[in-house]
Coordinates of C-alpha atoms in Angstrom, one line a residue:
M1054 CA 0.0 0.0 0.0
A1055 CA 1.3 3.4 -0.9
E1056 CA 1.5 6.5 1.1
S1057 CA -0.5 9.5 0.1
K1058 CA 1.6 12.0 -1.8
I1059 CA -0.8 14.9 -2.0
D1060 CA 0.8 18.3 -1.7
S1061 CA -1.9 20.7 -0.5
T1062 CA 0.0 23.7 -1.7
L1063 CA -0.1 22.7 -5.4
T1064 CA -0.7 25.6 -7.7
K1065 CA -3.7 25.6 -10.0
N1066 CA -2.2 26.9 -13.3
D1067 CA -4.9 25.6 -15.6
S1068 CA -8.5 26.4 -14.5
T1069 CA -10.0 24.9 -17.7
G1070 CA -9.0 21.3 -17.3
I1071 CA -6.8 18.6 -15.8
H1072 CA -3.1 19.0 -15.7
L1073 CA -0.1 17.1 -14.4
S1074 CA 0.8 18.6 -11.0
N1075 CA 3.7 16.5 -9.8
I1076 CA 5.7 13.2 -10.2
D1077 CA 7.4 11.6 -7.3
V1078 CA 9.8 8.7 -7.3
S1079 CA 11.0 7.1 -4.1
S1080 CA 12.8 4.1 -2.8
G1081 CA 13.3 2.5 0.6
K1082 CA 11.0 1.7 3.5
G1083 CA 8.4 4.0 4.8
A1084 CA 5.4 3.6 7.2
V1085 CA 3.2 2.0 4.6
S1086 CA 5.4 1.6 1.6
S1087 CA 8.5 -0.5 0.8
G1088 CA 10.6 -0.6 -2.4
L1089 CA 10.5 1.5 -5.5
Y1090 CA 7.4 3.7 -5.9
L1091 CA 6.2 6.1 -8.6
Y1092 CA 3.4 8.6 -7.8
F1093 CA 1.9 11.0 -10.1
N1094 CA -1.0 13.5 -9.7
L1095 CA -3.4 14.9 -12.3
E1096 CA -5.5 17.7 -10.9
S1097 CA -8.2 20.2 -11.7
D1098 CA -9.9 22.9 -9.7
K1099 CA -12.4 20.3 -8.3
A1100 CA -10.4 17.1 -8.0
I1101 CA -7.1 15.3 -7.8
L1102 CA -6.4 11.9 -9.5
Q1103 CA -3.5 10.2 -7.8
T1104 CA -1.9 7.1 -9.3
T1105 CA 0.7 4.9 -7.5
I1106 CA 2.7 2.2 -9.1
S1107 CA 5.2 -0.2 -7.4
E1108 CA 6.4 -3.7 -7.8
N1109 CA 3.5 -5.1 -5.7
D1110 CA 0.9 -2.3 -5.8
L1111 CA -1.2 -0.5 -8.3
E1112 CA -3.5 2.1 -6.8
I1113 CA -5.7 4.9 -7.9
T1114 CA -7.4 7.5 -5.7
Y1115 CA -9.8 10.2 -6.8
F1116 CA -10.0 13.1 -4.4
Y1117 CA -12.7 15.7 -4.3
R1118 CA -11.4 19.1 -3.2
L1119 CA -13.6 20.7 -0.5
F1120 CA -13.4 23.9 1.5
K1121 CA -10.4 25.3 -0.4
D1122 CA -8.4 22.0 0.0
K1123 CA -9.0 21.8 3.7
I1124 CA -10.6 18.4 3.0
L1125 CA -9.7 16.0 0.2
I1126 CA -12.0 12.9 0.2
G1127 CA -12.5 10.1 -2.3
P1128 CA -12.5 6.5 -3.3
N1129 CA -9.4 4.4 -3.5
I1130 CA -9.0 1.2 -5.4
G1131 CA -5.9 -0.9 -6.0
Y1132 CA -4.3 -4.3 -6.6
F1133 CA -1.9 -5.4 -3.8
Y1134 CA 0.1 -8.6 -3.9
N1135 CA -2.4 -10.2 -6.4
V1136 CA -5.7 -9.2 -4.7
P1137 CA -8.0 -6.2 -5.5
Y1138 CA -8.9 -3.9 -2.7
G1139 CA -11.0 -0.7 -2.3
G1140 CA -11.8 1.8 0.3
A1141 CA -11.8 5.5 1.0
M1142 CA -9.2 8.1 1.9
I1143 CA -9.6 11.5 3.6
V1144 CA -6.9 14.2 4.0
F1145 CA -7.8 16.9 6.5
S1146 CA -5.7 20.1 6.6
P1147 CA -7.3 22.4 9.2
I1148 CA -4.4 24.8 9.2
K1149 CA -1.4 25.4 6.9
Y1150 CA 1.2 23.4 8.9
I1151 CA -0.9 20.4 10.1
S1152 CA -2.6 17.6 8.2
T1153 CA -4.1 14.2 8.9
L1154 CA -4.7 11.2 6.7
H1155 CA -7.5 8.6 7.3
W1156 CA -7.5 5.6 5.0
G1157 CA -9.3 2.3 5.1
G1158 CA -9.4 -0.6 2.7
W1159 CA -11.1 -4.0 2.2
S1160 CA -9.8 -6.7 0.0
F1161 CA -11.2 -9.7 -1.9
G1162 CA -8.8 -12.3 -0.5
Q1163 CA -5.6 -12.2 1.4
P1164 CA -2.5 -10.7 -0.2
D1165 CA -0.3 -13.2 -2.0
R1166 CA -3.0 -15.8 -1.9
K1167 CA -6.0 -16.4 -4.1
M1168 CA -8.9 -14.0 -4.7
E1169 CA -12.1 -14.5 -2.8
S1170 CA -15.6 -13.2 -3.5
D1171 CA -16.2 -11.9 0.0
A1172 CA -14.6 -8.6 1.1
S1173 CA -12.6 -8.6 4.3
F1174 CA -10.8 -5.9 6.3
L1175 CA -7.3 -5.3 4.8
F1176 CA -6.0 -2.1 6.5
G1177 CA -6.7 1.1 8.4
V1178 CA -4.2 3.9 8.4
N1179 CA -4.4 7.1 10.5
S1180 CA -1.6 9.7 10.5
I1181 CA -0.8 13.2 11.5
S1182 CA 1.9 15.4 9.9
V1183 CA 3.4 18.7 11.0
N1184 CA 5.3 20.8 8.4
A1185 CA 7.8 23.4 9.3
W1186 CA 10.3 24.9 6.9
R1187 CA 11.8 22.0 5.0
F1188 CA 10.8 19.4 7.6
N1189 CA 7.8 17.2 7.9
A1190 CA 7.3 15.2 11.1
S1191 CA 4.7 12.5 11.2
Y1192 CA 3.1 9.8 13.4
C1193 CA 1.3 6.9 11.8
L1194 CA -1.0 4.2 13.2
I1195 CA -1.5 1.2 10.9
N1196 CA -3.9 -1.7 11.4
Y1197 CA -3.2 -4.4 8.9
M1198 CA -5.5 -7.4 8.7
K1199 CA -5.5 -9.1 12.1
N1200 CA -2.0 -8.1 13.0
K1201 CA -1.2 -6.0 16.1
P1202 CA -1.3 -2.2 15.5
Q1203 CA 1.9 -0.7 14.1
H1204 CA 3.1 2.7 15.3
T1205 CA 5.6 4.6 13.3
V1206 CA 7.2 8.0 13.5
S1207 CA 9.3 9.7 10.8
L1208 CA 11.1 12.9 10.0
K1209 CA 11.4 14.0 6.3
Y1210 CA 13.7 16.7 5.0
T1211 CA 13.2 18.2 1.5
Q1212 CA 15.8 20.2 -0.4
A1213 CA 14.9 22.1 -3.5
I1214 CA 17.3 21.7 -6.4
N1215 CA 15.7 24.2 -8.7
K1216 CA 12.2 25.6 -9.4
S1217 CA 10.8 22.2 -10.5
F1218 CA 12.9 19.5 -8.8
S1219 CA 13.4 18.7 -5.1
V1220 CA 15.0 15.7 -3.3
Y1221 CA 14.1 14.3 0.1
T1222 CA 15.1 11.8 2.7
D1223 CA 12.7 10.3 5.2
V1224 CA 14.1 8.7 8.4
G1225 CA 11.8 6.9 10.9
W1226 CA 11.2 4.1 13.3
D1227 CA 8.7 1.2 13.3
F1228 CA 8.0 0.5 17.0
K1229 CA 6.1 -2.8 16.4
N1230 CA 8.9 -4.4 14.3
E1231 CA 11.7 -2.4 15.9
N1232 CA 13.0 -1.4 12.5
Q1233 CA 14.5 1.8 11.2
L1234 CA 12.7 3.3 8.2
L1235 CA 14.7 5.0 5.5
K1236 CA 13.4 6.4 2.2
I1237 CA 14.8 8.7 -0.4
G1238 CA 13.1 10.3 -3.3
I1239 CA 12.9 13.0 -6.0
N1240 CA 9.9 15.2 -6.8
W1241 CA 9.1 17.1 -10.0
K1242 CA 6.5 19.9 -10.4
P1243 CA 6.0 21.6 -13.7

């Protein structure tokens, strides 16, 4: 499952239609992602279409923009380790520097096993992020299938290269598995 890569400060430079707003490529281990990931967002004044592609995950989320982007809400579908899943995602940004993510999904079968006709709980993700300067600190609570809850914290640092490109590193800790999380990435905005 991929992490949401919505940047609530995206500029709307084309009010007549949909445009590519950013592409993000990352590698490493994060709270809900592991391996090589490609994210890209298409957006309009009313919605954002986010697509995520990785070795074991294909995911599409369609966000409706509400209250000047203070709330992004929409359906989420995907294919994770050979099983389809669906659910909903909400990003709530009450003030400029704080946002929360709430995401739930149900699958048709267990990952890496055969598909089933009955939907069952796959995951629930709740996180809070605080942005200051080039830093983003976050806490994430993950409930995955019937496993014990997973608590993670991370600190992300982003450095602009030029007007369109930036690079970042994200260092964190997974308390359940007692693992360090480390991810690097590059982001492009037209």
